[in-house]
mmCIF file of C-alpha atoms in Angstrom:
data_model
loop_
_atom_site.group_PDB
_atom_site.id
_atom_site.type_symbol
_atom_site.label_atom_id
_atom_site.label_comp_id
_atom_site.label_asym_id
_atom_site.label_seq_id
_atom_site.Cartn_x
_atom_site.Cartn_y
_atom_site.Cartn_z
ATOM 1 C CA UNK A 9 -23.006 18.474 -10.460
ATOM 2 C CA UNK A 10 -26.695 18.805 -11.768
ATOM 3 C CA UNK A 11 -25.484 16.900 -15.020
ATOM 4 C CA UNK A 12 -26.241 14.056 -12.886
ATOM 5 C CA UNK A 13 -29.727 14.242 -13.021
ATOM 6 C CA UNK A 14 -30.079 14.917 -16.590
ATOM 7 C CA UNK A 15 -27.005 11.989 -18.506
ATOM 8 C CA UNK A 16 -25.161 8.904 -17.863
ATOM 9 C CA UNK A 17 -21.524 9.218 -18.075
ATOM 10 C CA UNK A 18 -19.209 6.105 -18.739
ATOM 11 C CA UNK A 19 -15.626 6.139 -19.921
ATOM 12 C CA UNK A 20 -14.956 3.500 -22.781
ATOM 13 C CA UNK A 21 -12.893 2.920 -25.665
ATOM 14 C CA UNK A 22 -14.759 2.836 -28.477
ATOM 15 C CA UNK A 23 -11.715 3.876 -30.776
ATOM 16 C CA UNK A 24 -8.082 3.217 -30.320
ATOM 17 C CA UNK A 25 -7.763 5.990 -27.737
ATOM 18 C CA UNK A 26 -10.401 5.865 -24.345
ATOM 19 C CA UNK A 27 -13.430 8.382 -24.807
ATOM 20 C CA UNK A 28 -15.840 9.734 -22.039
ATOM 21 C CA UNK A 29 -19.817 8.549 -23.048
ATOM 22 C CA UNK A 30 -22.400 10.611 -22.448
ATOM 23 C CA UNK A 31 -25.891 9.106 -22.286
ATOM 24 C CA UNK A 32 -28.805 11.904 -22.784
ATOM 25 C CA UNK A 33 -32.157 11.780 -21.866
ATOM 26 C CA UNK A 34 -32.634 15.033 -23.047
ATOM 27 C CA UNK A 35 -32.564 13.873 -26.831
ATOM 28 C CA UNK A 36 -32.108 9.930 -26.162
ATOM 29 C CA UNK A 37 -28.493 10.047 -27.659
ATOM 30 C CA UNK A 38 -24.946 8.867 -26.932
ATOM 31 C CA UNK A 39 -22.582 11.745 -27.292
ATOM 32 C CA UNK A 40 -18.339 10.685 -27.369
ATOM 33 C CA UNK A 41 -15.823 13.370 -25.585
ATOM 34 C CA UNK A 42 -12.125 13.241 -25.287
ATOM 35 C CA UNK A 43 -11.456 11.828 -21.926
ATOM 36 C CA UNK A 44 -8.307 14.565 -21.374
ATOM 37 C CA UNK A 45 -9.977 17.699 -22.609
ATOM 38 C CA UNK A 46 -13.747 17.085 -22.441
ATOM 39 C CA UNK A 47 -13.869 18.480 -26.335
ATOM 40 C CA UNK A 48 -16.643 16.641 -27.839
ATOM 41 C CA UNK A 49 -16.283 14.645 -30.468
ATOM 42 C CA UNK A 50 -19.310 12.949 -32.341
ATOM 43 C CA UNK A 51 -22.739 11.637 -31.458
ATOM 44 C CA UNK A 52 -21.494 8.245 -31.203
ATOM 45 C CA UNK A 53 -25.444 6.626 -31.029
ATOM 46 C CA UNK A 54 -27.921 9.318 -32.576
ATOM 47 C CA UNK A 55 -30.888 10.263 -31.218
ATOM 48 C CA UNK A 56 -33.837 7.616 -30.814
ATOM 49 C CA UNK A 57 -31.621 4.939 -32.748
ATOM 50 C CA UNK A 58 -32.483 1.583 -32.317
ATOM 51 C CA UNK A 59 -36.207 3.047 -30.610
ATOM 52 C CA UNK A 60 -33.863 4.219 -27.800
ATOM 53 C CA UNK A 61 -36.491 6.162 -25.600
ATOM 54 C CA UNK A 62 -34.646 7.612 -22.401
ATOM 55 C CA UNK A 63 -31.125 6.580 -22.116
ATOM 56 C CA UNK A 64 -30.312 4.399 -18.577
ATOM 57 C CA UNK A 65 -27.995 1.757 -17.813
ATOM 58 C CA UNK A 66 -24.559 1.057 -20.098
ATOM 59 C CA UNK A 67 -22.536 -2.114 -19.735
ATOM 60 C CA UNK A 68 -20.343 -3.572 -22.546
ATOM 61 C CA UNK A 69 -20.429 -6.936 -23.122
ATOM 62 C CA UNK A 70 -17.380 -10.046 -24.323
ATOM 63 C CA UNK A 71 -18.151 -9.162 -27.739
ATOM 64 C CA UNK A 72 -16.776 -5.810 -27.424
ATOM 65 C CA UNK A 73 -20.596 -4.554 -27.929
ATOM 66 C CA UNK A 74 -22.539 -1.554 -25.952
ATOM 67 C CA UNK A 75 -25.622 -2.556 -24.147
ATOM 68 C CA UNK A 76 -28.205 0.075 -23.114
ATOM 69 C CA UNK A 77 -31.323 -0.114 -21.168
ATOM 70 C CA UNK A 78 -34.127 1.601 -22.716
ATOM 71 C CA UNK A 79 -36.009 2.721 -20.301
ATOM 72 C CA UNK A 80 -38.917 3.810 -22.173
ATOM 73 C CA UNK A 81 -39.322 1.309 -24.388
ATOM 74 C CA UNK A 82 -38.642 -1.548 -22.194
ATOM 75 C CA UNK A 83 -35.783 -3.417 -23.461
ATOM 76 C CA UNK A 84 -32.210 -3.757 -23.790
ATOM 77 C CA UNK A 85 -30.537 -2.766 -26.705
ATOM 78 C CA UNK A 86 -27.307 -3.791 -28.440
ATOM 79 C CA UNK A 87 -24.779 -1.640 -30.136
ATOM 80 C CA UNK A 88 -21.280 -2.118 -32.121
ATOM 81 C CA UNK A 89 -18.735 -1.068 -30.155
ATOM 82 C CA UNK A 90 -16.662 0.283 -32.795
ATOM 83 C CA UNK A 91 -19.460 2.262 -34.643
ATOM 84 C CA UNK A 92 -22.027 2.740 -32.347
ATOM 85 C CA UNK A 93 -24.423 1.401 -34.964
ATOM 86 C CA UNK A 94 -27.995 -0.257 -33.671
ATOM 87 C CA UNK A 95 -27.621 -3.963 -34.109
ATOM 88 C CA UNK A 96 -30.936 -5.520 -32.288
ATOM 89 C CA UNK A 97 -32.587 -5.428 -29.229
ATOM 90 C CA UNK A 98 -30.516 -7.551 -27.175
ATOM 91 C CA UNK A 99 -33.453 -8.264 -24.758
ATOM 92 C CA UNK A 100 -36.919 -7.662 -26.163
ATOM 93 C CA UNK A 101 -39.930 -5.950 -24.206
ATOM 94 C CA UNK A 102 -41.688 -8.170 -21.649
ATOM 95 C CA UNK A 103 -39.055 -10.722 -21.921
ATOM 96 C CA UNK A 104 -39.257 -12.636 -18.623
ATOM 97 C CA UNK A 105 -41.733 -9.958 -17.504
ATOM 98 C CA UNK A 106 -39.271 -6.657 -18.153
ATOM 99 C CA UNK A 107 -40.860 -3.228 -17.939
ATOM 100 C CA UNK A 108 -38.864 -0.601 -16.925
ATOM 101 C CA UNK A 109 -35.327 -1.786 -17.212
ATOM 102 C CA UNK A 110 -33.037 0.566 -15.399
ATOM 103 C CA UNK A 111 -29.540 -0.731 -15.258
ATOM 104 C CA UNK A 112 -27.401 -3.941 -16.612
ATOM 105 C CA UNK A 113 -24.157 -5.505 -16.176
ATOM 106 C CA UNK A 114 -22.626 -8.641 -16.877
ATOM 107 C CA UNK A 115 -21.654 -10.998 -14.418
ATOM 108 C CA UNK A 116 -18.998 -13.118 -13.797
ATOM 109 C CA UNK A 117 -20.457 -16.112 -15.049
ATOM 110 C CA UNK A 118 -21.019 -13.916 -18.573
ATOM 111 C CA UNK A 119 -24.871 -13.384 -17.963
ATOM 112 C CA UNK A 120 -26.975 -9.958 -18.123
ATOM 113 C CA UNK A 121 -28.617 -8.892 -14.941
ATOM 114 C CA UNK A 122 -31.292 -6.284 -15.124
ATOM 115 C CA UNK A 123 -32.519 -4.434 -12.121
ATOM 116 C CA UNK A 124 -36.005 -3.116 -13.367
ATOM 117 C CA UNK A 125 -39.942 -2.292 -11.828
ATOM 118 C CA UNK A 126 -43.161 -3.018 -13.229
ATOM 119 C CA UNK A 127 -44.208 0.264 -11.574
ATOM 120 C CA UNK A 128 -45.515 -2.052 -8.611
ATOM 121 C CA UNK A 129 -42.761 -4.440 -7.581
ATOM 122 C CA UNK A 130 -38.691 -4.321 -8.456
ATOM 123 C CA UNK A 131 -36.742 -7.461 -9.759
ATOM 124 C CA UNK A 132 -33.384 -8.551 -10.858
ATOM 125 C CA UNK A 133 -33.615 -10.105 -14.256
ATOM 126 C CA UNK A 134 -30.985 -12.784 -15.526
ATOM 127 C CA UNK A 135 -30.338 -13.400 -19.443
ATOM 128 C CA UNK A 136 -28.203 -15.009 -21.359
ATOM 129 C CA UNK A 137 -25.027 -13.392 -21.465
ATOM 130 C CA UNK A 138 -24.816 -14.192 -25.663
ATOM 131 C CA UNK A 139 -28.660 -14.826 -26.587
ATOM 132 C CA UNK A 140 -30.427 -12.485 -24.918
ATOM 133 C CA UNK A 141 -32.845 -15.428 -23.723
ATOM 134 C CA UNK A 142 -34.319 -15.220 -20.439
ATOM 135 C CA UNK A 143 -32.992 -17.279 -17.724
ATOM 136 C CA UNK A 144 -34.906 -16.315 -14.657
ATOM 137 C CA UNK A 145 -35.749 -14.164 -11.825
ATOM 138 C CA UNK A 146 -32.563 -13.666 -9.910
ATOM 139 C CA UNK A 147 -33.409 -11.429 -7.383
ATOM 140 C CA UNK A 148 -37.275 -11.226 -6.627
ATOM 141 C CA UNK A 149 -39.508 -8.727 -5.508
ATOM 142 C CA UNK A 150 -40.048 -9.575 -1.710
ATOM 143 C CA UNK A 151 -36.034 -9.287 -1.306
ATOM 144 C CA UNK A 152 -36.009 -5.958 -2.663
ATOM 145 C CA UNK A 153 -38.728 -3.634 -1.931
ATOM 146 C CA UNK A 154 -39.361 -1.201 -1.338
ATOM 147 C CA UNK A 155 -35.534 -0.377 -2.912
ATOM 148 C CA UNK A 156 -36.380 0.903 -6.321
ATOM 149 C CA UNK A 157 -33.118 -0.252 -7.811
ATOM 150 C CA UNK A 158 -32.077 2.457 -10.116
ATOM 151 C CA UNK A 159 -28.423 1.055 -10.288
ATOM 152 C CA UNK A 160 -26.897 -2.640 -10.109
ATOM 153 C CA UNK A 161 -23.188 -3.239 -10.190
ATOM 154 C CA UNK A 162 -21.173 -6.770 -9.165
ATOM 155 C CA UNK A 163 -18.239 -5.819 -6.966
ATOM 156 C CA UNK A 164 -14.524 -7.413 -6.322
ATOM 157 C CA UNK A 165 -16.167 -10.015 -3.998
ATOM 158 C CA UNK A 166 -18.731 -11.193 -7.474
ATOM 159 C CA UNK A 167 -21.778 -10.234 -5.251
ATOM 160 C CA UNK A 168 -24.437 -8.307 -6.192
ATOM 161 C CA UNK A 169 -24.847 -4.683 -4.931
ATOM 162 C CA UNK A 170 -28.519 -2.043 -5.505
ATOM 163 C CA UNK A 171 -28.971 0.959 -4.689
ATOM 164 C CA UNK A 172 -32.194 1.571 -2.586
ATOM 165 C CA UNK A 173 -33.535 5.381 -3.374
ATOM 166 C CA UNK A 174 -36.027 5.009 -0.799
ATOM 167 C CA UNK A 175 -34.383 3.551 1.836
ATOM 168 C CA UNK A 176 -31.294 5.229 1.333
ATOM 169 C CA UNK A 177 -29.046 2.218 1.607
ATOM 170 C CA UNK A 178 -26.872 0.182 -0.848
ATOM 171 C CA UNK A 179 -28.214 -3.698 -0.478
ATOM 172 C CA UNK A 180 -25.810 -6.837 -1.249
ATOM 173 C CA UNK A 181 -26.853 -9.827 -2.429
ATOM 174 C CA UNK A 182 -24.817 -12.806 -3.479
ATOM 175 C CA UNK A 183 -23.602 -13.189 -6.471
ATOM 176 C CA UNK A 184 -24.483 -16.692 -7.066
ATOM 177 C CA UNK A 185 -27.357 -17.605 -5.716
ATOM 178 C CA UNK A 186 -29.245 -13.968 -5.311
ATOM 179 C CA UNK A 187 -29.938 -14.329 -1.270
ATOM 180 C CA UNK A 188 -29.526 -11.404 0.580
ATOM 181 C CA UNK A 189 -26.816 -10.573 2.613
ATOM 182 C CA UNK A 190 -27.109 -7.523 4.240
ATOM 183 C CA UNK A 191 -27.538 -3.129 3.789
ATOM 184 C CA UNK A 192 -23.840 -2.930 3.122
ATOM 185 C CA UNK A 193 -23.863 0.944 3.174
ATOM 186 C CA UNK A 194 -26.130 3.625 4.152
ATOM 187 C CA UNK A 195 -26.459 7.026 2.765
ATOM 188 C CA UNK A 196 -27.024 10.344 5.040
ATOM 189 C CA UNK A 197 -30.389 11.156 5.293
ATOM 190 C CA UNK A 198 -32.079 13.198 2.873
ATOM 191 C CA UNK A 199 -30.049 11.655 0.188
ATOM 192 C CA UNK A 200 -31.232 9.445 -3.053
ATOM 193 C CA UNK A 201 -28.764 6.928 -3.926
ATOM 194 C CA UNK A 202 -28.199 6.792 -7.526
ATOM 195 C CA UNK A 203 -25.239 4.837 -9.640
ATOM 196 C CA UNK A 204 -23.100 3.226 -8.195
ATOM 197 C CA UNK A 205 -19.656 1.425 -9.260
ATOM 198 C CA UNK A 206 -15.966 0.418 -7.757
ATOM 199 C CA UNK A 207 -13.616 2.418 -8.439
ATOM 200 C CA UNK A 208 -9.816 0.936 -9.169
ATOM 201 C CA UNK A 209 -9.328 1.146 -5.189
ATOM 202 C CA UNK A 210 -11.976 -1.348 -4.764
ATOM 203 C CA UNK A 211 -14.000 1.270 -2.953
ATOM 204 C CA UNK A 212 -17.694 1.904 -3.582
ATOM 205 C CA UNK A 213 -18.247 5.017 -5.556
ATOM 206 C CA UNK A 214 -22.293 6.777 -5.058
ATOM 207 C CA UNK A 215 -23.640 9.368 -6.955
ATOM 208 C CA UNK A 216 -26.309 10.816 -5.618
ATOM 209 C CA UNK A 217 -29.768 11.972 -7.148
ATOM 210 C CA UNK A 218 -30.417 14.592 -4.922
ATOM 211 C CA UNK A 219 -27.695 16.285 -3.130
ATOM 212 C CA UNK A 220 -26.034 16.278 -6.484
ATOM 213 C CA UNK A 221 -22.376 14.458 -4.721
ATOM 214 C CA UNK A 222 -20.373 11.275 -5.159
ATOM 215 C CA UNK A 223 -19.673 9.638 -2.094
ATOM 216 C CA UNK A 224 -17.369 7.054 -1.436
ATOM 217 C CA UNK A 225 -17.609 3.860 0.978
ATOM 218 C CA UNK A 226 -15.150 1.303 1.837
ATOM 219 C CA UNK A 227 -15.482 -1.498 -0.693
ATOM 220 C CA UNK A 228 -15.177 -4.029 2.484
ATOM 221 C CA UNK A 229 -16.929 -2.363 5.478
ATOM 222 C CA UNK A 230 -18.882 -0.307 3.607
ATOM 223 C CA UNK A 231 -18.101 2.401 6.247
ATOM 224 C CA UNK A 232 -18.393 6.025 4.693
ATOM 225 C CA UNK A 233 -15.244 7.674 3.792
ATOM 226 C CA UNK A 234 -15.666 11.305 2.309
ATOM 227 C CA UNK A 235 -17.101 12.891 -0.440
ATOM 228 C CA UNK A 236 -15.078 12.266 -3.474
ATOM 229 C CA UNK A 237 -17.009 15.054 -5.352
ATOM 230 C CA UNK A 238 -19.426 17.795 -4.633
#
């Protein structure tokens, strides 16, 4: 599964029917394929739209919108759902000290968390869920390193859950207050924890960066179950 290494896939509805995304860093696009046949369909965000300057983290928001982190340029950007037409940058460069931005998602109280570096330390970001406005630092450096966070997702339980691609492990922190709880899954060694999201079994779903795999944990125990693909 090299396409791992090279686009972000996410499986939306954009239209009436569901449609697989395809994020590209190759061209720093957003190309739309039927979900059942993999035919594509459109470049649903063209290339460099919006500034869009390598293609990261995806997360739709309550207003039906598509929110990308731009890795490059250091902010989040906001697109219509319907469309896929550049309507602002959600979260502007440097707000609340953002860099690198590398992946977003909404919690349950409606806020944006962004797990990012400043190419010496790694954070988790809050902002307001419908300004954009900073709120504060959620998770700070000296609970994270040395994780480099490439991936943030909030699972069934509403905590908090990073990959660590240098560690190897998948870190949970709660959902409310940021503390840390504890390495809630650990990867086989030689491996480079990528994205990471729970699947509709409530298990933990990890693609990983360099063994090119998805493996799958227990979404309570976080003991490893098998390799759902490889």
């Amino acid at each position: 599964m090299p396409l791992l290494s090279f686009a972000l896939l996410w499986c939306v509805a954009p239209q009436a029917n569901a449609a697989l995304l395809v994020g590209s860093r190759n061209n720093n696009s957003v190309l739309q394929y039927d979900e059942e046949t993999g035919k594509f369909i459109d470049t649903f965000i063209p290339p460099g739209s919006g500034g869009l300057n390598l293609t990261v983290g995806f997360a739709v928001g309550s207003d039906n919108n598509y929110y990308l982190s731009n890795l490059a340029g250091g902010s989040i950007e906001r697109y219509n759902g319907q469309s896929g037409d550049f309507i602002d940058s959600f979260v502007p460069k440097n707000s609340g000290g953002l860099k690198l931005p590398q992946d977003l998602a909404f919690g349950p109280d409606g806020n944006l968390y962004v797990a990012g570096t400043n190419l010496i330390t790694n954070t988790v970001l809050r902002y307001d869920g419908k300004t954009g406005a900073f709120i504060d630092t959620f998770i700070s450096s000296d609970k994270i390193d040395p994780a480099a966070p490439f991936s943030l997702t909030f699972g069934p339980d509403h905590n908090i859950y990073l990959n660590s691609a240098i560690t190897g492990s998948i870190k949970r922190y709660d959902g409310k207050t940021g503390a840390f709880i504890d390495n809630f899954a650990r990867s086989k060694p030689g491996s480079v924890p990528g994205s990471l999201t729970f699947g509709p079994d409530s298990n933990l779903y990890v693609a990983d960066f360099k063994t090119n795999d998805i493996a799958r944990y227990n979404g309570k125990t976080g003991e490893f179950i098998d390799f759902f693909c490889y």
